[in-house]
Every structure is written in C-alpha cells, then in structure tokens.
mmCIF file of C-alpha atoms in Angstrom:
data_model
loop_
_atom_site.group_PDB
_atom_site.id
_atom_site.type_symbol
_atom_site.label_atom_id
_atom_site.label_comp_id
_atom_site.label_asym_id
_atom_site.label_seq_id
_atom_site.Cartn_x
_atom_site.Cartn_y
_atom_site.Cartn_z
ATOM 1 C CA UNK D 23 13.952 -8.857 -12.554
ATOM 2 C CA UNK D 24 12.465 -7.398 -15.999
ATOM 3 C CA UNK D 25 8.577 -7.447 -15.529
ATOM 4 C CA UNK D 26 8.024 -5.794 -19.233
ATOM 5 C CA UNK D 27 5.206 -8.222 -20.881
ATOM 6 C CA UNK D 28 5.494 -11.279 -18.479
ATOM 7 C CA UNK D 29 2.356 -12.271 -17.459
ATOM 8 C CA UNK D 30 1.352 -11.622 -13.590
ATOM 9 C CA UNK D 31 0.855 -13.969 -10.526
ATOM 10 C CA UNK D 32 -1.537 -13.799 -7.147
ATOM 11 C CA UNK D 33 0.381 -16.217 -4.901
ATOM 12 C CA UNK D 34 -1.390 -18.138 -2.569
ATOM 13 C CA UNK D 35 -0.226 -16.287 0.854
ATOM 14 C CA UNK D 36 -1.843 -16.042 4.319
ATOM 15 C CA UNK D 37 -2.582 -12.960 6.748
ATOM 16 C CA UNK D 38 -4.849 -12.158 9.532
ATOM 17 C CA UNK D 39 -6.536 -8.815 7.560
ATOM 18 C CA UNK D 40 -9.471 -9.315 9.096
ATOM 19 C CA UNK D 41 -7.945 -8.770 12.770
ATOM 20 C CA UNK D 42 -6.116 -5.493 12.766
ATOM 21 C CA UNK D 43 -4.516 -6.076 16.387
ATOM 22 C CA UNK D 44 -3.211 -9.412 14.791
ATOM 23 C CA UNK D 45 -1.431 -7.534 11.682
ATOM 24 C CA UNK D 46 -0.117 -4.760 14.173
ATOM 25 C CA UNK D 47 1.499 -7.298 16.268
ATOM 26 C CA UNK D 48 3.233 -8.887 13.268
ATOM 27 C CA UNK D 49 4.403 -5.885 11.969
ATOM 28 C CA UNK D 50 6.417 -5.040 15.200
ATOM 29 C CA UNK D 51 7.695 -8.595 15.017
ATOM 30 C CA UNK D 52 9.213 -7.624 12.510
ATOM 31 C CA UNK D 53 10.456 -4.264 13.193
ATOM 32 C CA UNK D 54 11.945 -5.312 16.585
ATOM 33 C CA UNK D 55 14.094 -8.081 14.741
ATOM 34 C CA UNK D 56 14.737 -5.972 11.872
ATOM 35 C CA UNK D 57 18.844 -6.541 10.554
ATOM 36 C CA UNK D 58 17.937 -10.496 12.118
ATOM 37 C CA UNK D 59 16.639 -13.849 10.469
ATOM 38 C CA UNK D 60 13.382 -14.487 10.109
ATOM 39 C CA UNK D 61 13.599 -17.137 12.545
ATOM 40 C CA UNK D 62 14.030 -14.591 15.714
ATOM 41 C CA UNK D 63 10.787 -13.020 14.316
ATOM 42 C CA UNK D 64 9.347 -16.544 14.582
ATOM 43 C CA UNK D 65 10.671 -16.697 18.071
ATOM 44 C CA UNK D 66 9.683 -13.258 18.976
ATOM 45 C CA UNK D 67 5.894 -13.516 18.186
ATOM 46 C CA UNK D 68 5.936 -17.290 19.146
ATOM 47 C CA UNK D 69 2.758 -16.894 22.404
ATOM 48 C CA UNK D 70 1.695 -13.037 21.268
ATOM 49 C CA UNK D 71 -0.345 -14.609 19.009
ATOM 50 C CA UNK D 72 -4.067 -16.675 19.893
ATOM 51 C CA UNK D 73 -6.066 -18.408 17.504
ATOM 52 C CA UNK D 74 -9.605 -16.491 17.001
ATOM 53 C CA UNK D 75 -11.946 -19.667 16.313
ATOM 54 C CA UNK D 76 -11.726 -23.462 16.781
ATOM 55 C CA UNK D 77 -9.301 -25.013 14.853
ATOM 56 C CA UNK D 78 -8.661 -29.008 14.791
ATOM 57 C CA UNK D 79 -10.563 -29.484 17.946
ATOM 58 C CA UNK D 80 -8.741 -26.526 19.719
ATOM 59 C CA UNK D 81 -10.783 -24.024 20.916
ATOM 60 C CA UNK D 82 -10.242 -19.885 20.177
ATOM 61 C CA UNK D 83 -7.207 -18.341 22.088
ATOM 62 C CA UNK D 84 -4.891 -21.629 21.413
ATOM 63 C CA UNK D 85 -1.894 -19.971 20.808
ATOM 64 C CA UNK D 86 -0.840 -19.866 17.464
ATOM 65 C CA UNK D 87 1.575 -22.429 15.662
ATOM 66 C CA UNK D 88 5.110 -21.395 14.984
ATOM 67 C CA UNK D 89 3.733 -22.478 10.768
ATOM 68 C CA UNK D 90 0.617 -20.639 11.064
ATOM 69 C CA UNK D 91 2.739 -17.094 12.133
ATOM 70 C CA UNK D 92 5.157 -17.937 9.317
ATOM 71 C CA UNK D 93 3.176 -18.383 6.905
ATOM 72 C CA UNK D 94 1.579 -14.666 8.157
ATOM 73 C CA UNK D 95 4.954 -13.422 7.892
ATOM 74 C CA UNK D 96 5.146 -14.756 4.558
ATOM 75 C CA UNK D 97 2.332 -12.871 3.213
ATOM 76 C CA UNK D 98 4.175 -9.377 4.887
ATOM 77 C CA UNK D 99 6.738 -10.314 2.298
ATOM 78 C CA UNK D 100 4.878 -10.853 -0.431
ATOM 79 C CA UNK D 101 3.449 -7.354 -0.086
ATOM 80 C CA UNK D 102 6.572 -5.633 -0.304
ATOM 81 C CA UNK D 103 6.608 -4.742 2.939
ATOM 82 C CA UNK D 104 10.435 -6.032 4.272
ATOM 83 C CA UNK D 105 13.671 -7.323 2.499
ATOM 84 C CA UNK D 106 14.767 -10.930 2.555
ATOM 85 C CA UNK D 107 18.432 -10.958 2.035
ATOM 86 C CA UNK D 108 18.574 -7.848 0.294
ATOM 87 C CA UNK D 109 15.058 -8.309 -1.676
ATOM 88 C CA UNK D 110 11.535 -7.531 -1.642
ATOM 89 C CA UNK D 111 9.594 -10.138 -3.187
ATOM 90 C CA UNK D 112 8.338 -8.293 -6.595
ATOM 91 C CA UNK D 113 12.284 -7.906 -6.976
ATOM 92 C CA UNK D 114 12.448 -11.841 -6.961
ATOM 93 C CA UNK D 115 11.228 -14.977 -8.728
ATOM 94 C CA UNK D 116 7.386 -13.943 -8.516
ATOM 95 C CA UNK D 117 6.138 -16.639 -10.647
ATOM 96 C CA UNK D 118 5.395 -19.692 -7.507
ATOM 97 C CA UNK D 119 1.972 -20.582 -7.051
ATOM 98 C CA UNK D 120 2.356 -20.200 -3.392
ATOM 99 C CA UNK D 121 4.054 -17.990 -1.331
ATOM 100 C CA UNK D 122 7.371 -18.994 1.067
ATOM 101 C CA UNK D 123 10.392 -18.085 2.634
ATOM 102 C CA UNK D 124 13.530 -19.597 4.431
ATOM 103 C CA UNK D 125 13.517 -18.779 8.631
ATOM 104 C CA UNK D 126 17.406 -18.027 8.143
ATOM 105 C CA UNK D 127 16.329 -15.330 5.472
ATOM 106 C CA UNK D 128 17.759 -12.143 6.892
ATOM 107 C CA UNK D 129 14.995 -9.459 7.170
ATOM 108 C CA UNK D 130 15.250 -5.224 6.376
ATOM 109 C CA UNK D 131 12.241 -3.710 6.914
ATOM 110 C CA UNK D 132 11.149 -0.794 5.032
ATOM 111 C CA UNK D 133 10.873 2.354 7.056
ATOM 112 C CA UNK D 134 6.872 3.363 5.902
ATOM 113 C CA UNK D 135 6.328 -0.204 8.401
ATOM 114 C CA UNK D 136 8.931 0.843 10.832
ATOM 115 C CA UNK D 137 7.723 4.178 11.031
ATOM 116 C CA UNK D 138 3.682 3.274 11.767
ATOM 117 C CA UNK D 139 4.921 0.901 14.250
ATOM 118 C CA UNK D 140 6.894 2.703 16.031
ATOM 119 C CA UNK D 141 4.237 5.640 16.322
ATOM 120 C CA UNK D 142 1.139 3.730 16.571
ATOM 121 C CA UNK D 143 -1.337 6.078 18.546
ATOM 122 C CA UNK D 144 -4.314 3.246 17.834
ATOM 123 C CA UNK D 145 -5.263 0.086 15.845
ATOM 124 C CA UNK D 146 -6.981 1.733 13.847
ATOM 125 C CA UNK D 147 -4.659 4.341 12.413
ATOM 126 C CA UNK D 148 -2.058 1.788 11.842
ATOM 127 C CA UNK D 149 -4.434 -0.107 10.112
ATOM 128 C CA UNK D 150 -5.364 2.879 7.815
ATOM 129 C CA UNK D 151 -1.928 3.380 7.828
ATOM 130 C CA UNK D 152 -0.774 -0.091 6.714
ATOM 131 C CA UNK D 153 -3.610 0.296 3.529
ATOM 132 C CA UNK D 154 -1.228 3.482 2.473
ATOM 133 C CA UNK D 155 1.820 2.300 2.555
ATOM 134 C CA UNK D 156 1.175 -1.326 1.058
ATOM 135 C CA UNK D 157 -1.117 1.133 -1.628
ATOM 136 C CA UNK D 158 1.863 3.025 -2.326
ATOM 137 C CA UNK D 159 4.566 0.211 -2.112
ATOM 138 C CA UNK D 160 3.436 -3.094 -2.883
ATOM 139 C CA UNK D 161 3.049 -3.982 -6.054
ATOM 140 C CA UNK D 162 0.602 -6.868 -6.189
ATOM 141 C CA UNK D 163 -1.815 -4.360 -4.339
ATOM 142 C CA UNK D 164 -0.802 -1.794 -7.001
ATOM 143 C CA UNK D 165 -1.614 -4.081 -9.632
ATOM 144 C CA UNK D 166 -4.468 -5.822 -8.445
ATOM 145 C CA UNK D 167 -6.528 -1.891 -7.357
ATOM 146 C CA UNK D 168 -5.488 -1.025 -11.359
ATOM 147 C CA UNK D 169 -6.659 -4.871 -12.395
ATOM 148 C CA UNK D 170 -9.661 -3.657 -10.496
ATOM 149 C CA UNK D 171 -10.208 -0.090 -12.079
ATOM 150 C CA UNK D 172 -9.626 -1.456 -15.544
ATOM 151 C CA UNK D 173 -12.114 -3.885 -15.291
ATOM 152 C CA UNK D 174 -14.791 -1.276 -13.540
ATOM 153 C CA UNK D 175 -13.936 1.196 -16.648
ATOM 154 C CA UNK D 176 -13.666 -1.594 -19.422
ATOM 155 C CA UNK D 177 -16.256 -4.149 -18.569
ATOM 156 C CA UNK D 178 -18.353 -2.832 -16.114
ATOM 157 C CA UNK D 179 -17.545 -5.010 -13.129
ATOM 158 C CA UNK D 180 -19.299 -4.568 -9.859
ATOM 159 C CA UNK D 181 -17.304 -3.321 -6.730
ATOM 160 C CA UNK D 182 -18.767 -6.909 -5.134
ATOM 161 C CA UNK D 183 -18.376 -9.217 -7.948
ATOM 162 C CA UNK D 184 -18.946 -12.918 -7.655
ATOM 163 C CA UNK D 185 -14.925 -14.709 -7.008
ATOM 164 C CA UNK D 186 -15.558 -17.000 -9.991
ATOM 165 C CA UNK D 187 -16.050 -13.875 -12.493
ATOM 166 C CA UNK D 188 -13.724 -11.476 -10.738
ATOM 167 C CA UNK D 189 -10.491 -14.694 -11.049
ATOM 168 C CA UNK D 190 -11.686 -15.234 -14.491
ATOM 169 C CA UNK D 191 -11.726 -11.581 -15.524
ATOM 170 C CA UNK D 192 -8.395 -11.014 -13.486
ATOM 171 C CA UNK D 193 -7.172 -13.725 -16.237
ATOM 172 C CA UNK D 194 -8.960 -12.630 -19.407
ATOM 173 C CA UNK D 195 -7.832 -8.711 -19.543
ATOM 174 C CA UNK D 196 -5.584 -8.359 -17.105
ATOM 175 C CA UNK D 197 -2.447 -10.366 -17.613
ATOM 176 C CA UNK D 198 -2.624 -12.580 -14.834
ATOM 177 C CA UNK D 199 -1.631 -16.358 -15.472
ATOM 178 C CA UNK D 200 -2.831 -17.428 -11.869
ATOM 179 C CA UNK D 201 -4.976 -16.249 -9.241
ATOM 180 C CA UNK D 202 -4.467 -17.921 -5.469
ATOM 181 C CA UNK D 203 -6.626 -17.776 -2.950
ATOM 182 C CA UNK D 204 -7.588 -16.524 -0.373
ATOM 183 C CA UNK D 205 -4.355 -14.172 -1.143
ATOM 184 C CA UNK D 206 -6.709 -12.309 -4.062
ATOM 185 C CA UNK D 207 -9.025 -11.739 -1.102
ATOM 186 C CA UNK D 208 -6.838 -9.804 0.897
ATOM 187 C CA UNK D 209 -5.924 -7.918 -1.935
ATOM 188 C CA UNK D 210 -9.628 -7.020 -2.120
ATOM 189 C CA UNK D 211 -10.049 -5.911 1.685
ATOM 190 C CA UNK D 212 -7.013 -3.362 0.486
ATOM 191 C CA UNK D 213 -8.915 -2.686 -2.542
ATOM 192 C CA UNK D 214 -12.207 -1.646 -0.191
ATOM 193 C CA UNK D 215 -10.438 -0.037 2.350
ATOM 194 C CA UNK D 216 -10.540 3.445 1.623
ATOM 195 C CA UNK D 217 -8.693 6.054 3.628
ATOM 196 C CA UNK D 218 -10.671 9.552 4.429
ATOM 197 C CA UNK D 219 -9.268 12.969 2.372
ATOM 198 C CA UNK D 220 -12.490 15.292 3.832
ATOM 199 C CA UNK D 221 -10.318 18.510 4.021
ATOM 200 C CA UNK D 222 -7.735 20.463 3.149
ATOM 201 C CA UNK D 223 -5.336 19.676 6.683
ATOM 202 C CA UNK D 224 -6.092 16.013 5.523
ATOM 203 C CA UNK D 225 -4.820 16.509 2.171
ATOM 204 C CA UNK D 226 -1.709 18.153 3.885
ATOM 205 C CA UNK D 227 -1.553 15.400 6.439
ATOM 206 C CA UNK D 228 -1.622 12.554 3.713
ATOM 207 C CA UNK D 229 1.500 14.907 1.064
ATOM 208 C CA UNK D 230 3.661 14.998 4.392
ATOM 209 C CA UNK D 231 3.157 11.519 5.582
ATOM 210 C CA UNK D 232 3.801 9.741 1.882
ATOM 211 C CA UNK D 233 6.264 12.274 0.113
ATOM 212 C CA UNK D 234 8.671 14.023 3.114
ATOM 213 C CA UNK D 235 11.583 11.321 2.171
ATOM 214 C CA UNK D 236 10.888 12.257 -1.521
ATOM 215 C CA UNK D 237 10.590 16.115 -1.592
ATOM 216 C CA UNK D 238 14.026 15.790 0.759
ATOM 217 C CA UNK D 239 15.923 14.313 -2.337
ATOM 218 C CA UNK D 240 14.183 16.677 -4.848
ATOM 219 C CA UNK D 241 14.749 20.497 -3.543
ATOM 220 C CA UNK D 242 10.707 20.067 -1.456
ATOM 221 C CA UNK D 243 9.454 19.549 -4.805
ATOM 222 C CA UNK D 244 6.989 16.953 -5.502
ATOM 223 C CA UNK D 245 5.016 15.975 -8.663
ATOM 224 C CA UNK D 246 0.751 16.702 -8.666
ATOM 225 C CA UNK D 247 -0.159 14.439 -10.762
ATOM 226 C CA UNK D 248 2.151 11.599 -8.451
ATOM 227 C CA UNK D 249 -0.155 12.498 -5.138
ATOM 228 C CA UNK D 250 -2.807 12.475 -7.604
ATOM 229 C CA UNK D 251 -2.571 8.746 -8.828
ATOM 230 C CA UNK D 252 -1.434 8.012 -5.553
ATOM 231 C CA UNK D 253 -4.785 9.644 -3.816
ATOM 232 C CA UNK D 254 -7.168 7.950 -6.594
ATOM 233 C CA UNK D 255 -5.963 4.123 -5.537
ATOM 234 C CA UNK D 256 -6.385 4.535 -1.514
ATOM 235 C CA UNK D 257 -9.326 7.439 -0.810
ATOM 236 C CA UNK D 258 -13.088 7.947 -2.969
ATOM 237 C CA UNK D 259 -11.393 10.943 -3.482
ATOM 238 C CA UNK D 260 -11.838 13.466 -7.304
ATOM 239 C CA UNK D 261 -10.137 16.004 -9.230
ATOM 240 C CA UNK D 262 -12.804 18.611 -8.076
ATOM 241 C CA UNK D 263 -11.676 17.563 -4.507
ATOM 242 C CA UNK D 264 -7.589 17.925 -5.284
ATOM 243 C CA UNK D 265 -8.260 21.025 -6.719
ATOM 244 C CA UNK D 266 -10.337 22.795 -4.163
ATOM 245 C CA UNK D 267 -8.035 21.452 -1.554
ATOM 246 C CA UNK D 268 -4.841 22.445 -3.101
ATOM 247 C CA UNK D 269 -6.088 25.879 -3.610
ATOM 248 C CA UNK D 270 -6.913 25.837 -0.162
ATOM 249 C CA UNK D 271 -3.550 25.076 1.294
ATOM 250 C CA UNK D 272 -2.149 28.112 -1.453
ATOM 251 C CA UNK D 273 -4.107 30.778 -0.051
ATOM 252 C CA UNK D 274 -3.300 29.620 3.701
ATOM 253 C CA UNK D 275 0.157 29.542 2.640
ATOM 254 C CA UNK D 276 0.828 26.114 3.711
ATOM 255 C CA UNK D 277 2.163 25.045 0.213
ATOM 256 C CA UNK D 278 3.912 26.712 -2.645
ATOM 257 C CA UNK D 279 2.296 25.426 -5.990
ATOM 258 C CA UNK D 280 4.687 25.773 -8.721
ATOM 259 C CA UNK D 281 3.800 26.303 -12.504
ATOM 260 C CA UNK D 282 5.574 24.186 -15.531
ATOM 261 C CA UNK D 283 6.009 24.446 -18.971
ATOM 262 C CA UNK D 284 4.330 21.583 -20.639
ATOM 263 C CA UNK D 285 7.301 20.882 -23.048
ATOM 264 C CA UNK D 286 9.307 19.966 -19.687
ATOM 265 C CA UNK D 287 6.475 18.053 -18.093
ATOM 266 C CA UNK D 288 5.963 16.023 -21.341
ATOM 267 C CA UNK D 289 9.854 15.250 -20.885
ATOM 268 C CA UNK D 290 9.904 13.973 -17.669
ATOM 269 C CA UNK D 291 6.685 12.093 -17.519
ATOM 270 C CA UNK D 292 4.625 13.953 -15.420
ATOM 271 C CA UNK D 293 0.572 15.671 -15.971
ATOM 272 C CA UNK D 294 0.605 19.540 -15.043
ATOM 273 C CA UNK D 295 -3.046 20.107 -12.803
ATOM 274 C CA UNK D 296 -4.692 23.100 -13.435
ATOM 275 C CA UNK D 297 -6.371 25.251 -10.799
ATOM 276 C CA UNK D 298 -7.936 28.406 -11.171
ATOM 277 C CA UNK D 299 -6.837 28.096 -14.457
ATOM 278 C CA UNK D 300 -3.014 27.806 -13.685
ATOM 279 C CA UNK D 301 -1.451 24.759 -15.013
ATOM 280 C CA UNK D 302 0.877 23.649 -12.062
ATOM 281 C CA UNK D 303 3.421 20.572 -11.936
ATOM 282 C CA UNK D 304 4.630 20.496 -8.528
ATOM 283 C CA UNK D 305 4.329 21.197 -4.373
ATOM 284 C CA UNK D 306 6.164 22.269 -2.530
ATOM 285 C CA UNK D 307 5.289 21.986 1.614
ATOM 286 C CA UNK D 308 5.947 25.414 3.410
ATOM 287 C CA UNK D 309 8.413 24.282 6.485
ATOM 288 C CA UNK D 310 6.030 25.932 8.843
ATOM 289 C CA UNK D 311 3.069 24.008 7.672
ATOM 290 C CA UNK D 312 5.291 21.032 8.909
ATOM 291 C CA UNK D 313 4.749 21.752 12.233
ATOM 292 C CA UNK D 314 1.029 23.322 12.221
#
C-alpha cells in the first residue's frame, strides 16, 4: 500500500501493557502457533489468561474471555508484530477506526518476537525487549515517538501532556485524521519506556541484538547514522554518548569503524558520524566481540 501523503490513523486496539507477564504470555501464544490460524492461538491461551480487577460483577482472576484475548491479539497485529495471511497490518487497509482480524487468519510471526520468546531469561527483559523491537518495527510506534519529537521540538509539548491537547496536536501537525483510544495510550507507555545504553558493552549488546540479520546480508557492515536514529527513539541516549562509546569499542577492538566519502554517503542516503575527528559511515562487529 502507497503511504506517500495519506493522512495517518491510531486505531482503536486493546493490550494488557500495563501487565508485562500478560504481554509475554501472548506473545508465546503466538509463537507456539506460528504457520496456524489465529483461532489455535485463541485456543492455546484460552485459561492462561486471568482477569486483574472486577469486571461485570466478576471478581479478579476470572479467566479471561475468548473476545477479550482476541481483541489483545489484535492489538499484537496492529503493531507489526506477526503476519496475517501474508501481511502485517501497516502493509494493509490501515484506515478502520478500530482494529480487527478474522480467527481463520493464518499467522507468521516475525522472528525479533520469536526470538525474545524463545530466550526469555525474565519479564522484564522481554519487556524491554518487546519496546525494541516494536521501536524498530512497528510503524504506528515509529510514527507516533516522531509525532511525539516533532511536537516537543516544534511546539513545545510536555513529555506528560493533557490527552485532549496531545489528540488535538497529533491532528493539527502531524497528519493524523483519527486518534483511538486507549490504543494512543499504549503508544505512549512505548513512547516512555526507555531502554538503558550506560556503557560501551551495552552499546555493543544493543548493535548485535538489532542489526546481526542486517550486517549478514551487507558484508558485517552496518550504517551509524541507522543505530543512531534507531538509539534516539528507544534510550535518553546523545551524540556525545554514541561517540564516546563507539570510540570505546575501536580501541578495544570489538568493532571496525569504517570511513566514507561523503559523495557516496550523500548517494545512498546515509549521515557519516564523526569521532575524533574521523568522519565514519559504517560498523562493522569484530566476530570475536560476538562471543565476549
């Protein structure tokens, strides 16, 4: 589908954000009935899941209704997180006011979710490491955290702005033609969550995780200013910081940084980062540093 100019949409969509244990078990749902339907995730989590206050006169740890977990799993898809029949949902019709899918959809999860589920050493890496990945490929939370910049830069908003003023805003300079709730709220608790880049290993730690599958397709080599964008949307985390850090991991001889003419950065779209007064373009990961 051609996004160019088209105006934007927040769908209304559900998810549990607020209980990591909740979005942890959803996510392997998923994963375990990856290459099924929908419906045999349905089945699958159908009794993992307990309500966490009274609802309708039931009290907390009712187990959860097969609509409430679907409509969960419907929010997973609207952030770009699996395939139905062959699509994420920014490749499809984006423009309903509310989030759905069919049970006999058949479901391909992408490997960033199969990979923190399957290696999940506690709740709350995987919930760090579900902010990453949905940073990286979801594009309503893409949009929304530069929605949210631009409006910080442009018009001052505050990181805790009133929901009237921040759907209204969202509207005004942003492109958007709708704003749901609550789904703009979760897109905010992704917005807030902020992973921790506090040292060099980390910085490593964070190039490995996100670009391995990347740098294998392009020789080991992967673009700065990429893991720079990429770092500025998911950690409180500066150019002073990359810089130091990067230098860091040169001298220890964990990554090779490699230099670039600006003529061929300018042609294929990429910033060149100087350090130490060396314009660079790319990393490239030493294989030992892999296992370090």
């Amino acid at each position: 589908m051609l996004k160019g100019t088209m105006s934007k949409i927040i769908p209304i969509f559900y998810l549990p954000k607020e209980y990591p244990e909740d979005m942890s078990i959803l996510a392997k749902g998923l994963v375990v009935n990856n290459g099924q339907t929908l419906k045999n995730a349905l089945y699958w989590l159908e009794g993992k899941l307990v309500t966490h206050k009274v609802n309708k006169g039931k009290p907390a740890g009712t187990p959860m209704s097969a609509t409430t977990i679907k409509n969960y799993l419907a929010g997973f898809y609207v952030l770009d997180l699996y395939k139905a029949d062959g699509y994420i949902y920014s490749e499809t019709n984006t423009k309903k006011t509310k989030a759905s899918i069919s049970v006999q959809s058949t479901i391909k999860v992408i490997n960033s979710l199969q990979d923190i589920s399957h290696n999940l050493p506690s709740i709350e890496v995987f919930n760090e490491n579900l902010t990453q990945i949905c940073s990286q490929y979801s594009q309503l939370v893409k949009d929304y955290t530069n929605a949210r910049f631009q409006l910080h830069e442009k018009h001052q908003l505050s990181e805790n702005p009133e929901a009237a003023l921040l759907q209204k805003l969202l509207i005004q300079h942003c492109g958007y033609s709708y704003v749901g709730n609550p789904g703009v709220g979760y897109l905010d608790l992704f917005y807030r969550e902020k992973i921790e880049i506090d040292s060099y290993l980390k910085l490593l730690e964070f190039i490995v995780k996100n670009y391995a599958s990347l740098a294998k397709k392009t020789l080991g080599l992967v673009p700065l200013s990429q893991i720079f964008t990429h770092l500025k949307l998911v950690a409180n985390y500066t150019e002073k910081d990359f810089n130091t850090h990067l230098n860091q991991l040169r001298l220890t001889h964990r990554v090779e940084l490699i230099t670039t003419k600006a003529q061929l950065a300018q042609n294929i779209g990429i910033d060149l980062v100087e350090i130490s007064g060396i314009k660079y373009g790319f990393v490239k990961v030493i294989q030992p540093a892999l296992a370090s």
